[in-house]
Amino acid sequence: MKIFFEGDTGKALCEQCQALVQMRYVRRDVPFSDSQGQAKDVLVGVCLGCDSVVAIPPQSTPAIREARKQQLKSIEARLPAVYLDVLDAAMHAVSNDAGASLRKLFLGYYFHALAHAQGAAGLPAAHATFSAALEQQLHMRALATPAATRRLSMKVNAHVAQDYLALLQATQMSQTELLKAVIARIQADVLQARDPAVIGDLQRLVHLAI
């Protein structure tokens, strides 16, 4: 593997300039794509025309992944309230003893399952189906789209953070959109399909957690 140094030059495709551009390797703080945090003082290739990051050498990847993992140990997002209502309803359907404190358990289970079973590809479709069904229910009841939002805040361990990072990378979604899509998948599996394998796994986890 070639090691790059500050000042090395090369060429890369620049999304901002929409062209093959000249670049130079420099050290800088690099914001994550969803604007939730940054990796500090890493070597990256920047476009000489617009100064945007156009290349990340392999030697910088471990530092960026570690910074992302550390940042993700606190997962926070403001979601439409109906999403947390749906998540809580699914939890209650699994076990009457499941309280709001176990949201992290349910989401962590899905982060792991989706990240390790190549299930990320189906998340956008699951969310689209859920959104369409929700709009249809509101239309049938002649109700406006609810404006209320609620904050989801979770402290997670490094393993859960790593699974979540893998899903973010695989889907290229923002944190908020990914959480909404995972909740949509939980709704489909637990409340609609009543998947016995998933429900059995979650029941065992609840039994161990309470």
PDB file of C-alpha atoms in Angstrom:
ATOM      1  CA  MET A   1       0.000   0.000   0.000  1.00  0.00           C
ATOM      2  CA  LYS A   2       1.376   3.384  -0.981  1.00  0.00           C
ATOM      3  CA  ILE A   3       1.758   5.865   1.877  1.00  0.00           C
ATOM      4  CA  PHE A   4       0.830   9.437   0.998  1.00  0.00           C
ATOM      5  CA  PHE A   5       2.354  12.578   2.488  1.00  0.00           C
ATOM      6  CA  GLU A   6       1.206  16.158   2.881  1.00  0.00           C
ATOM      7  CA  GLY A   7       1.890  17.904  -0.414  1.00  0.00           C
ATOM      8  CA  ASP A   8       1.530  14.813  -2.619  1.00  0.00           C
ATOM      9  CA  THR A   9      -0.580  15.546  -5.681  1.00  0.00           C
ATOM     10  CA  GLY A  10      -2.797  13.543  -7.993  1.00  0.00           C
ATOM     11  CA  LYS A  11      -6.098  13.520  -9.821  1.00  0.00           C
ATOM     12  CA  ALA A  12      -9.595  12.583  -8.643  1.00  0.00           C
ATOM     13  CA  LEU A  13     -13.227  13.084  -9.552  1.00  0.00           C
ATOM     14  CA  CYS A  14     -14.700  16.110  -7.783  1.00  0.00           C
ATOM     15  CA  GLU A  15     -18.426  15.953  -7.086  1.00  0.00           C
ATOM     16  CA  GLN A  16     -18.563  19.711  -6.585  1.00  0.00           C
ATOM     17  CA  CYS A  17     -16.801  20.570  -9.849  1.00  0.00           C
ATOM     18  CA  GLN A  18     -18.295  17.597 -11.732  1.00  0.00           C
ATOM     19  CA  ALA A  19     -14.935  16.938 -13.370  1.00  0.00           C
ATOM     20  CA  LEU A  20     -11.605  15.156 -13.079  1.00  0.00           C
ATOM     21  CA  VAL A  21      -9.497  17.617 -11.117  1.00  0.00           C
ATOM     22  CA  GLN A  22      -6.019  18.141  -9.733  1.00  0.00           C
ATOM     23  CA  MET A  23      -5.789  17.507  -5.985  1.00  0.00           C
ATOM     24  CA  ARG A  24      -3.275  17.879  -3.180  1.00  0.00           C
ATOM     25  CA  TYR A  25      -3.050  15.920   0.080  1.00  0.00           C
ATOM     26  CA  VAL A  26      -3.403  18.060   3.205  1.00  0.00           C
ATOM     27  CA  ARG A  27      -4.354  17.549   6.837  1.00  0.00           C
ATOM     28  CA  ARG A  28      -7.682  18.937   7.981  1.00  0.00           C
ATOM     29  CA  ASP A  29     -10.801  18.321  10.056  1.00  0.00           C
ATOM     30  CA  VAL A  30     -13.325  16.453   7.900  1.00  0.00           C
ATOM     31  CA  PRO A  31     -17.074  16.670   8.673  1.00  0.00           C
ATOM     32  CA  PHE A  32     -19.070  13.449   8.312  1.00  0.00           C
ATOM     33  CA  SER A  33     -21.490  13.308   5.392  1.00  0.00           C
ATOM     34  CA  ASP A  34     -24.543  13.711   7.655  1.00  0.00           C
ATOM     35  CA  SER A  35     -22.968  16.756   9.399  1.00  0.00           C
ATOM     36  CA  GLN A  36     -23.058  14.896  12.729  1.00  0.00           C
ATOM     37  CA  GLY A  37     -19.486  15.390  13.978  1.00  0.00           C
ATOM     38  CA  GLN A  38     -16.094  15.241  12.289  1.00  0.00           C
ATOM     39  CA  ALA A  39     -12.758  13.438  12.116  1.00  0.00           C
ATOM     40  CA  LYS A  40      -9.970  15.747  13.245  1.00  0.00           C
ATOM     41  CA  ASP A  41      -6.581  16.277  11.609  1.00  0.00           C
ATOM     42  CA  VAL A  42      -6.655  13.514   8.992  1.00  0.00           C
ATOM     43  CA  LEU A  43      -4.831  13.361   5.667  1.00  0.00           C
ATOM     44  CA  VAL A  44      -7.198  13.831   2.720  1.00  0.00           C
ATOM     45  CA  GLY A  45      -6.989  14.864  -0.910  1.00  0.00           C
ATOM     46  CA  VAL A  46      -8.594  18.226  -1.674  1.00  0.00           C
ATOM     47  CA  CYS A  47      -9.604  19.702  -5.013  1.00  0.00           C
ATOM     48  CA  LEU A  48      -7.304  22.534  -6.070  1.00  0.00           C
ATOM     49  CA  GLY A  49     -10.277  24.264  -7.682  1.00  0.00           C
ATOM     50  CA  CYS A  50     -12.956  24.286  -4.978  1.00  0.00           C
ATOM     51  CA  ASP A  51     -11.031  23.005  -1.922  1.00  0.00           C
ATOM     52  CA  SER A  52     -13.524  20.201  -1.213  1.00  0.00           C
ATOM     53  CA  VAL A  53     -12.429  16.726  -0.106  1.00  0.00           C
ATOM     54  CA  VAL A  54     -12.178  14.432  -3.127  1.00  0.00           C
ATOM     55  CA  ALA A  55     -10.057  11.519  -1.848  1.00  0.00           C
ATOM     56  CA  ILE A  56      -9.371   9.653   1.376  1.00  0.00           C
ATOM     57  CA  PRO A  57      -6.204   7.531   1.345  1.00  0.00           C
ATOM     58  CA  PRO A  58      -6.375   4.078   2.973  1.00  0.00           C
ATOM     59  CA  GLN A  59      -4.033   5.222   5.748  1.00  0.00           C
ATOM     60  CA  SER A  60      -6.676   7.722   6.948  1.00  0.00           C
ATOM     61  CA  THR A  61      -9.566   5.262   7.034  1.00  0.00           C
ATOM     62  CA  PRO A  62      -8.887   3.785  10.518  1.00  0.00           C
ATOM     63  CA  ALA A  63      -8.756   7.242  12.131  1.00  0.00           C
ATOM     64  CA  ILE A  64     -11.973   8.314  10.420  1.00  0.00           C
ATOM     65  CA  ARG A  65     -13.768   5.107  11.382  1.00  0.00           C
ATOM     66  CA  GLU A  66     -12.656   5.456  15.000  1.00  0.00           C
ATOM     67  CA  ALA A  67     -13.799   9.075  15.158  1.00  0.00           C
ATOM     68  CA  ARG A  68     -17.153   8.075  13.683  1.00  0.00           C
ATOM     69  CA  LYS A  69     -17.512   5.181  16.101  1.00  0.00           C
ATOM     70  CA  GLN A  70     -16.745   7.382  19.106  1.00  0.00           C
ATOM     71  CA  GLN A  71     -19.226  10.008  17.943  1.00  0.00           C
ATOM     72  CA  LEU A  72     -21.900   7.380  17.387  1.00  0.00           C
ATOM     73  CA  LYS A  73     -21.689   6.119  20.944  1.00  0.00           C
ATOM     74  CA  SER A  74     -24.308   8.762  21.558  1.00  0.00           C
ATOM     75  CA  ILE A  75     -27.064   8.395  18.944  1.00  0.00           C
ATOM     76  CA  GLU A  76     -29.496  11.288  18.941  1.00  0.00           C
ATOM     77  CA  ALA A  77     -32.179  12.387  16.513  1.00  0.00           C
ATOM     78  CA  ARG A  78     -35.468  14.241  16.487  1.00  0.00           C
ATOM     79  CA  LEU A  79     -38.115  12.085  14.809  1.00  0.00           C
ATOM     80  CA  PRO A  80     -41.782  12.564  13.991  1.00  0.00           C
ATOM     81  CA  ALA A  81     -43.584  11.451  17.151  1.00  0.00           C
ATOM     82  CA  VAL A  82     -45.498   8.767  15.263  1.00  0.00           C
ATOM     83  CA  TYR A  83     -42.253   6.838  14.667  1.00  0.00           C
ATOM     84  CA  LEU A  84     -41.563   6.468  18.375  1.00  0.00           C
ATOM     85  CA  ASP A  85     -45.229   5.597  18.909  1.00  0.00           C
ATOM     86  CA  VAL A  86     -44.871   2.803  16.351  1.00  0.00           C
ATOM     87  CA  LEU A  87     -41.630   1.594  17.932  1.00  0.00           C
ATOM     88  CA  ASP A  88     -43.245   1.516  21.375  1.00  0.00           C
ATOM     89  CA  ALA A  89     -46.286  -0.315  19.978  1.00  0.00           C
ATOM     90  CA  ALA A  90     -44.015  -2.967  18.453  1.00  0.00           C
ATOM     91  CA  MET A  91     -42.194  -3.341  21.759  1.00  0.00           C
ATOM     92  CA  HIS A  92     -45.490  -3.775  23.588  1.00  0.00           C
ATOM     93  CA  ALA A  93     -46.584  -6.374  21.017  1.00  0.00           C
ATOM     94  CA  VAL A  94     -43.438  -8.360  21.816  1.00  0.00           C
ATOM     95  CA  SER A  95     -43.737  -8.064  25.595  1.00  0.00           C
ATOM     96  CA  ASN A  96     -46.048  -6.270  28.000  1.00  0.00           C
ATOM     97  CA  ASP A  97     -42.973  -5.676  30.163  1.00  0.00           C
ATOM     98  CA  ALA A  98     -41.064  -3.727  27.493  1.00  0.00           C
ATOM     99  CA  GLY A  99     -40.766  -0.091  28.542  1.00  0.00           C
ATOM    100  CA  ALA A 100     -39.378   2.901  26.665  1.00  0.00           C
ATOM    101  CA  SER A 101     -35.964   2.248  28.199  1.00  0.00           C
ATOM    102  CA  LEU A 102     -35.676  -0.834  25.972  1.00  0.00           C
ATOM    103  CA  ARG A 103     -35.873   1.099  22.705  1.00  0.00           C
ATOM    104  CA  LYS A 104     -32.100   0.838  22.499  1.00  0.00           C
ATOM    105  CA  LEU A 105     -32.348  -2.946  22.804  1.00  0.00           C
ATOM    106  CA  PHE A 106     -34.820  -3.274  19.927  1.00  0.00           C
ATOM    107  CA  LEU A 107     -32.955  -0.864  17.663  1.00  0.00           C
ATOM    108  CA  GLY A 108     -29.600  -2.456  18.519  1.00  0.00           C
ATOM    109  CA  TYR A 109     -30.969  -5.881  17.583  1.00  0.00           C
ATOM    110  CA  TYR A 110     -32.026  -4.532  14.187  1.00  0.00           C
ATOM    111  CA  PHE A 111     -28.781  -2.623  13.595  1.00  0.00           C
ATOM    112  CA  HIS A 112     -26.886  -5.872  14.070  1.00  0.00           C
ATOM    113  CA  ALA A 113     -29.277  -8.041  12.051  1.00  0.00           C
ATOM    114  CA  LEU A 114     -29.395  -5.629   9.108  1.00  0.00           C
ATOM    115  CA  ALA A 115     -25.671  -4.894   9.107  1.00  0.00           C
ATOM    116  CA  HIS A 116     -24.660  -8.562   9.138  1.00  0.00           C
ATOM    117  CA  ALA A 117     -27.301  -9.987   6.825  1.00  0.00           C
ATOM    118  CA  GLN A 118     -26.931  -7.446   4.024  1.00  0.00           C
ATOM    119  CA  GLY A 119     -30.403  -6.161   4.840  1.00  0.00           C
ATOM    120  CA  ALA A 120     -29.511  -2.497   4.392  1.00  0.00           C
ATOM    121  CA  ALA A 121     -30.539  -2.539   0.730  1.00  0.00           C
ATOM    122  CA  GLY A 122     -34.179  -3.099   1.653  1.00  0.00           C
ATOM    123  CA  LEU A 123     -34.438  -0.220   4.125  1.00  0.00           C
ATOM    124  CA  PRO A 124     -35.433   2.540   1.670  1.00  0.00           C
ATOM    125  CA  ALA A 125     -38.253   0.370   0.299  1.00  0.00           C
ATOM    126  CA  ALA A 126     -39.442  -0.527   3.807  1.00  0.00           C
ATOM    127  CA  HIS A 127     -39.547   3.141   4.737  1.00  0.00           C
ATOM    128  CA  ALA A 128     -41.334   4.107   1.534  1.00  0.00           C
ATOM    129  CA  THR A 129     -43.992   1.447   2.149  1.00  0.00           C
ATOM    130  CA  PHE A 130     -44.465   2.591   5.746  1.00  0.00           C
ATOM    131  CA  SER A 131     -44.713   6.268   4.735  1.00  0.00           C
ATOM    132  CA  ALA A 132     -47.274   5.501   2.043  1.00  0.00           C
ATOM    133  CA  ALA A 133     -49.388   3.397   4.436  1.00  0.00           C
ATOM    134  CA  LEU A 134     -49.242   6.151   7.043  1.00  0.00           C
ATOM    135  CA  GLU A 135     -50.367   8.800   4.554  1.00  0.00           C
ATOM    136  CA  GLN A 136     -53.181   6.527   3.394  1.00  0.00           C
ATOM    137  CA  GLN A 137     -54.423   6.051   6.965  1.00  0.00           C
ATOM    138  CA  LEU A 138     -54.367   9.790   7.582  1.00  0.00           C
ATOM    139  CA  HIS A 139     -56.238  10.420   4.323  1.00  0.00           C
ATOM    140  CA  MET A 140     -58.899   7.814   5.121  1.00  0.00           C
ATOM    141  CA  ARG A 141     -59.468   9.390   8.524  1.00  0.00           C
ATOM    142  CA  ALA A 142     -59.398  12.931   7.094  1.00  0.00           C
ATOM    143  CA  LEU A 143     -56.514  13.853   9.399  1.00  0.00           C
ATOM    144  CA  ALA A 144     -53.625  16.232   8.801  1.00  0.00           C
ATOM    145  CA  THR A 145     -50.063  14.981   8.903  1.00  0.00           C
ATOM    146  CA  PRO A 146     -48.971  15.225  12.564  1.00  0.00           C
ATOM    147  CA  ALA A 147     -46.379  17.913  13.200  1.00  0.00           C
ATOM    148  CA  ALA A 148     -45.268  16.705  16.632  1.00  0.00           C
ATOM    149  CA  THR A 149     -41.687  15.484  17.031  1.00  0.00           C
ATOM    150  CA  ARG A 150     -39.895  13.668  19.848  1.00  0.00           C
ATOM    151  CA  ARG A 151     -36.234  13.244  20.633  1.00  0.00           C
ATOM    152  CA  LEU A 152     -34.602   9.823  20.577  1.00  0.00           C
ATOM    153  CA  SER A 153     -31.377   9.710  22.579  1.00  0.00           C
ATOM    154  CA  MET A 154     -29.377   6.543  23.198  1.00  0.00           C
ATOM    155  CA  LYS A 155     -26.009   5.749  24.695  1.00  0.00           C
ATOM    156  CA  VAL A 156     -24.716   2.629  22.944  1.00  0.00           C
ATOM    157  CA  ASN A 157     -21.632   0.443  23.239  1.00  0.00           C
ATOM    158  CA  ALA A 158     -18.919   0.213  20.589  1.00  0.00           C
ATOM    159  CA  HIS A 159     -20.424  -2.911  18.986  1.00  0.00           C
ATOM    160  CA  VAL A 160     -23.818  -1.266  18.417  1.00  0.00           C
ATOM    161  CA  ALA A 161     -22.093   1.878  17.181  1.00  0.00           C
ATOM    162  CA  GLN A 162     -20.093  -0.177  14.675  1.00  0.00           C
ATOM    163  CA  ASP A 163     -23.247  -1.847  13.310  1.00  0.00           C
ATOM    164  CA  TYR A 164     -24.939   1.547  13.039  1.00  0.00           C
ATOM    165  CA  LEU A 165     -21.916   2.981  11.244  1.00  0.00           C
ATOM    166  CA  ALA A 166     -22.001   0.079   8.789  1.00  0.00           C
ATOM    167  CA  LEU A 167     -25.647   0.817   8.000  1.00  0.00           C
ATOM    168  CA  LEU A 168     -24.971   4.530   7.551  1.00  0.00           C
ATOM    169  CA  GLN A 169     -22.195   3.726   5.115  1.00  0.00           C
ATOM    170  CA  ALA A 170     -24.202   1.108   3.238  1.00  0.00           C
ATOM    171  CA  THR A 171     -27.347   3.226   2.857  1.00  0.00           C
ATOM    172  CA  GLN A 172     -25.796   6.719   2.621  1.00  0.00           C
ATOM    173  CA  MET A 173     -28.740   7.933   4.702  1.00  0.00           C
ATOM    174  CA  SER A 174     -28.622  10.599   7.377  1.00  0.00           C
ATOM    175  CA  GLN A 175     -28.922   9.405  10.981  1.00  0.00           C
ATOM    176  CA  THR A 176     -32.535  10.593  11.139  1.00  0.00           C
ATOM    177  CA  GLU A 177     -33.584   8.886   7.914  1.00  0.00           C
ATOM    178  CA  LEU A 178     -31.843   5.656   8.878  1.00  0.00           C
ATOM    179  CA  LEU A 179     -33.598   5.517  12.258  1.00  0.00           C
ATOM    180  CA  LYS A 180     -36.948   6.141  10.580  1.00  0.00           C
ATOM    181  CA  ALA A 181     -36.264   3.356   8.064  1.00  0.00           C
ATOM    182  CA  VAL A 182     -35.244   0.869  10.771  1.00  0.00           C
ATOM    183  CA  ILE A 183     -38.401   1.634  12.758  1.00  0.00           C
ATOM    184  CA  ALA A 184     -40.413   1.097   9.575  1.00  0.00           C
ATOM    185  CA  ARG A 185     -38.759  -2.314   9.219  1.00  0.00           C
ATOM    186  CA  ILE A 186     -39.576  -3.170  12.849  1.00  0.00           C
ATOM    187  CA  GLN A 187     -43.199  -2.221  12.220  1.00  0.00           C
ATOM    188  CA  ALA A 188     -43.324  -4.454   9.142  1.00  0.00           C
ATOM    189  CA  ASP A 189     -41.793  -7.458  10.906  1.00  0.00           C
ATOM    190  CA  VAL A 190     -43.468  -7.227  14.301  1.00  0.00           C
ATOM    191  CA  LEU A 191     -46.819  -5.500  13.831  1.00  0.00           C
ATOM    192  CA  GLN A 192     -47.654  -6.584  10.290  1.00  0.00           C
ATOM    193  CA  ALA A 193     -45.956  -9.884   9.482  1.00  0.00           C
ATOM    194  CA  ARG A 194     -45.731 -11.035  13.120  1.00  0.00           C
ATOM    195  CA  ASP A 195     -42.476 -12.775  12.210  1.00  0.00           C
ATOM    196  CA  PRO A 196     -42.135 -15.560  14.823  1.00  0.00           C
ATOM    197  CA  ALA A 197     -38.335 -15.774  14.573  1.00  0.00           C
ATOM    198  CA  VAL A 198     -37.857 -12.041  15.125  1.00  0.00           C
ATOM    199  CA  ILE A 199     -40.432 -11.879  17.900  1.00  0.00           C
ATOM    200  CA  GLY A 200     -38.873 -14.896  19.620  1.00  0.00           C
ATOM    201  CA  ASP A 201     -35.425 -13.294  19.537  1.00  0.00           C
ATOM    202  CA  LEU A 202     -36.765 -10.021  20.906  1.00  0.00           C
ATOM    203  CA  GLN A 203     -38.732 -11.753  23.652  1.00  0.00           C
ATOM    204  CA  ARG A 204     -35.587 -13.511  24.826  1.00  0.00           C
ATOM    205  CA  LEU A 205     -33.675 -10.227  24.836  1.00  0.00           C
ATOM    206  CA  VAL A 206     -36.424  -8.510  26.842  1.00  0.00           C
ATOM    207  CA  HIS A 207     -36.451 -11.405  29.314  1.00  0.00           C
ATOM    208  CA  LEU A 208     -32.715 -10.989  29.864  1.00  0.00           C
ATOM    209  CA  ALA A 209     -32.866  -7.199  30.076  1.00  0.00           C
ATOM    210  CA  ILE A 210     -35.628  -6.673  32.649  1.00  0.00           C
TER     211      ILE A 210
END
